[in-house]
PDB file of C-alpha atoms in Angstrom:
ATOM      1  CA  UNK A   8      41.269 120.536  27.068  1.00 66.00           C
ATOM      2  CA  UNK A   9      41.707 123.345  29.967  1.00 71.00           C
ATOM      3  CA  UNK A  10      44.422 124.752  27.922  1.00 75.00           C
ATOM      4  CA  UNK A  11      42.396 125.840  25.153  1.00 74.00           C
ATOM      5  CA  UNK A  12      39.186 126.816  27.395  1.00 74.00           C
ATOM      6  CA  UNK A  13      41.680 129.052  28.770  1.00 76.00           C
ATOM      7  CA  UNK A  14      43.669 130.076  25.637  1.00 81.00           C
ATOM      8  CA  UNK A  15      43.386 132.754  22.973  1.00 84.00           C
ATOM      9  CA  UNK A  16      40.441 134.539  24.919  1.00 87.00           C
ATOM     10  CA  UNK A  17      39.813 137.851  23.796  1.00 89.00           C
ATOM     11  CA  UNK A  18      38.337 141.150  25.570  1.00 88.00           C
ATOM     12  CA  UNK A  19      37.401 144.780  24.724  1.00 89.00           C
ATOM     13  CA  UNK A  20      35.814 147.639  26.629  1.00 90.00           C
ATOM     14  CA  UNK A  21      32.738 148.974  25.448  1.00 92.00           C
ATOM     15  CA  UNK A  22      31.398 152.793  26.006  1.00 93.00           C
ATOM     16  CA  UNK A  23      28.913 154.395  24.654  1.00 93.00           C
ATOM     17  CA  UNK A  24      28.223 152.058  21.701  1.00 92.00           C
ATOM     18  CA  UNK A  25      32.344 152.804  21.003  1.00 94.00           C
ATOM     19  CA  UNK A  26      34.296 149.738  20.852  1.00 94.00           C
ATOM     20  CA  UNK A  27      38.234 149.594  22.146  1.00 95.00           C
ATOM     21  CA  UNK A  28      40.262 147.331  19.874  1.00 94.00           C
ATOM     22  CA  UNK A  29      40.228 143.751  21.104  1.00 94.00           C
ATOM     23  CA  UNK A  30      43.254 142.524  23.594  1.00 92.00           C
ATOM     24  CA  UNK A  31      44.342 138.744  24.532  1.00 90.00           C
ATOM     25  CA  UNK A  32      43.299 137.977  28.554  1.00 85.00           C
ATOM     26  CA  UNK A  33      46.820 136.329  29.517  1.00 82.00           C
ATOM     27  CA  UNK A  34      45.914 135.438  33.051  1.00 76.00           C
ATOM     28  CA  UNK A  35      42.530 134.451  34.732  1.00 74.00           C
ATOM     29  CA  UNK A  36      39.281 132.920  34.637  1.00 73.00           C
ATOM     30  CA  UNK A  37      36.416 133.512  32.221  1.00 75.00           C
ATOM     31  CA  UNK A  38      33.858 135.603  34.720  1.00 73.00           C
ATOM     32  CA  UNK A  39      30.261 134.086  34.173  1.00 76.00           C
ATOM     33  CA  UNK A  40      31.736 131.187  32.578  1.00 78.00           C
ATOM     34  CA  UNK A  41      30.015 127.153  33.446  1.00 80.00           C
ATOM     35  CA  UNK A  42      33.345 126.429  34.691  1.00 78.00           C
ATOM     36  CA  UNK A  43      34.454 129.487  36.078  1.00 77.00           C
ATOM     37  CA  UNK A  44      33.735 128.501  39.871  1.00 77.00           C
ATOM     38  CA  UNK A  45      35.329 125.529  39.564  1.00 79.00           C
ATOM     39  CA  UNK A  46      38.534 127.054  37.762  1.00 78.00           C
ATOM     40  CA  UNK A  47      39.034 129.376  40.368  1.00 77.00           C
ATOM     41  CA  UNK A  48      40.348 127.919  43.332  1.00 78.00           C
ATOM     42  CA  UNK A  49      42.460 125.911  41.639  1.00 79.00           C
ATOM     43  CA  UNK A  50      44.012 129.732  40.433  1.00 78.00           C
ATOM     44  CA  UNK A  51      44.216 131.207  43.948  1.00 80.00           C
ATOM     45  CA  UNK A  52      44.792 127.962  45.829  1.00 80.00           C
ATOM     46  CA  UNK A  53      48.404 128.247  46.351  1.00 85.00           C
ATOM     47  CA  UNK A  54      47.370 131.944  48.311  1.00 86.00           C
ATOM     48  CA  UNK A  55      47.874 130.153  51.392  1.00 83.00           C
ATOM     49  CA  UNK A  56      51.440 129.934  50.835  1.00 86.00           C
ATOM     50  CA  UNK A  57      52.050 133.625  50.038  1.00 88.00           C
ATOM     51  CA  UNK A  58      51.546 133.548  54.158  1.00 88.00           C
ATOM     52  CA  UNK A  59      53.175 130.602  55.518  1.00 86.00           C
ATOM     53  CA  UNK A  60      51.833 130.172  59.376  1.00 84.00           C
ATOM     54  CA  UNK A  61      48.762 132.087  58.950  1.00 84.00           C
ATOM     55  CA  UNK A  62      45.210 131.940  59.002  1.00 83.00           C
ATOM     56  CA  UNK A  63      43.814 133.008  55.409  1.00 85.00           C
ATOM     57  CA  UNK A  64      40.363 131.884  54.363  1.00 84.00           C
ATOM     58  CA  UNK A  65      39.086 131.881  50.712  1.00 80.00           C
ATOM     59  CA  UNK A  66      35.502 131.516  50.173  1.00 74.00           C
ATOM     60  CA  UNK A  67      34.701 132.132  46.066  1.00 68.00           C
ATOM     61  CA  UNK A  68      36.459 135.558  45.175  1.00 70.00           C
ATOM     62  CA  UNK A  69      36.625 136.739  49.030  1.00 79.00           C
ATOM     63  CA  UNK A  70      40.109 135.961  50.878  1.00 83.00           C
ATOM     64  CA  UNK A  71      40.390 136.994  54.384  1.00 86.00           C
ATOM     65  CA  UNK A  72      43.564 136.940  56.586  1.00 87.00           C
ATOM     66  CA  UNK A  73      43.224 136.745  59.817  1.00 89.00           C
ATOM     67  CA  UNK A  74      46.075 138.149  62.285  1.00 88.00           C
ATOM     68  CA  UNK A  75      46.386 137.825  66.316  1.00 88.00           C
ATOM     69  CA  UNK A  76      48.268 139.930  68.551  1.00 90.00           C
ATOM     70  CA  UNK A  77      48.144 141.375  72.363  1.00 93.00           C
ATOM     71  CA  UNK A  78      48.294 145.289  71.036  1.00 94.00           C
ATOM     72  CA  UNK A  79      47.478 147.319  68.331  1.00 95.00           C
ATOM     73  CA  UNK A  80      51.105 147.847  67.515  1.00 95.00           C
ATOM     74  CA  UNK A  81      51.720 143.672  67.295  1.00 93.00           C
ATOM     75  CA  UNK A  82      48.932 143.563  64.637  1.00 93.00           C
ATOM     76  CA  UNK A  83      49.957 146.611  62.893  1.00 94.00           C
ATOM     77  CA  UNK A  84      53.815 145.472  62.415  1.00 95.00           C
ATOM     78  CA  UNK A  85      52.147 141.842  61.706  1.00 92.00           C
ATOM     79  CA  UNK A  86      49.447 142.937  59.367  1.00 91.00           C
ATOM     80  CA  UNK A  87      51.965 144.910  57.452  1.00 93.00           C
ATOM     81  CA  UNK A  88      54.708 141.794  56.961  1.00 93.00           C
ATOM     82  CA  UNK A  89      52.000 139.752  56.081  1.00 91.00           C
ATOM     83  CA  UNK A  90      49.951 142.175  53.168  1.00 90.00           C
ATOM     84  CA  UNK A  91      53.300 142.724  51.517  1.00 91.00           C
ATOM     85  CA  UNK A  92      53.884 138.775  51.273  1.00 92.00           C
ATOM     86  CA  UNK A  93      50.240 138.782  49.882  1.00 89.00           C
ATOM     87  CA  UNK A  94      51.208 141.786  47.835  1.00 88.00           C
ATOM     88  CA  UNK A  95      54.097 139.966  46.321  1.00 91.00           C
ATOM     89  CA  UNK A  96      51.639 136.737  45.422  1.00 89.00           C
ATOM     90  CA  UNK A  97      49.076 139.367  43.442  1.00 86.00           C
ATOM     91  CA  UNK A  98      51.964 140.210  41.524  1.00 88.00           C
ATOM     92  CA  UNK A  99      52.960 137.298  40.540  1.00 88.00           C
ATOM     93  CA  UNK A 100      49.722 135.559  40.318  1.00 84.00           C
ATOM     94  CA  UNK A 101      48.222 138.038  38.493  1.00 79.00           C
ATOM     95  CA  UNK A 102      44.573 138.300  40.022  1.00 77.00           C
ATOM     96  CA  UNK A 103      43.057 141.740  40.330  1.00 74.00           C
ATOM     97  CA  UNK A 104      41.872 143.417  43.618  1.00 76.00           C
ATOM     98  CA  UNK A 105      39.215 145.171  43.935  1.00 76.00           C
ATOM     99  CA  UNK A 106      40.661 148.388  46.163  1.00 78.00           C
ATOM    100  CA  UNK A 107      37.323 149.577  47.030  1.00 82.00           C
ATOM    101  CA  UNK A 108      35.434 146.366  48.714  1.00 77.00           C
ATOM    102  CA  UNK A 109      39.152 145.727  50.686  1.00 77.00           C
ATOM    103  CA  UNK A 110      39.406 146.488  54.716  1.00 73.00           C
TER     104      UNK A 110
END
């Protein structure tokens, strides 16, 4: 029954009363959907595992990582090891980022 909430869903961008053709959504939850909150965390729950050892907390669609060191250079050298292993789970899991709310 998933399967086929999740299955041959269709999108298309709209501007200016002009219509783009419509394209299949291959990856991700229905936004403003009845099950939508519930769906997912089950899609980013494995996120914790991109990171093995570290401190990541998902609340909804916010994800925070949180990374310990004695100097600025520890966290920097961390931070970066540990956002390309995130990196490398967006890729793969497919969920998009929004560039512009991320610190």
């Amino acid at each position: 029954m998933v399967r086929n909430y999740l299955s041959e869903r269709y999108q298309y961008i709209s501007v200016n009363g002009i219509k783009s053709e419509l394209t299949p959504v291959t990856c991700g939850v229905p936004q403003g959907s009845a099950l939508g909150p519930l769906l997912f965390p089950v899609y980013v729950n494995d996120i914790k595992m991109a990171v093995p050892g570290e401190k990541i907390k998902v609340f909804t669609d916010d994800t925070n990582l949180f990374i310990p060191g004695c100097t600025f250079g520890d966290v920097t050298l961390s931070a970066n090891i540990k956002l390309n292993q995130l990196c490398d789970w967006l890729t793969a899991s497919k969920p998009s980022v929004n560039v512009e709310k991320t610190k």
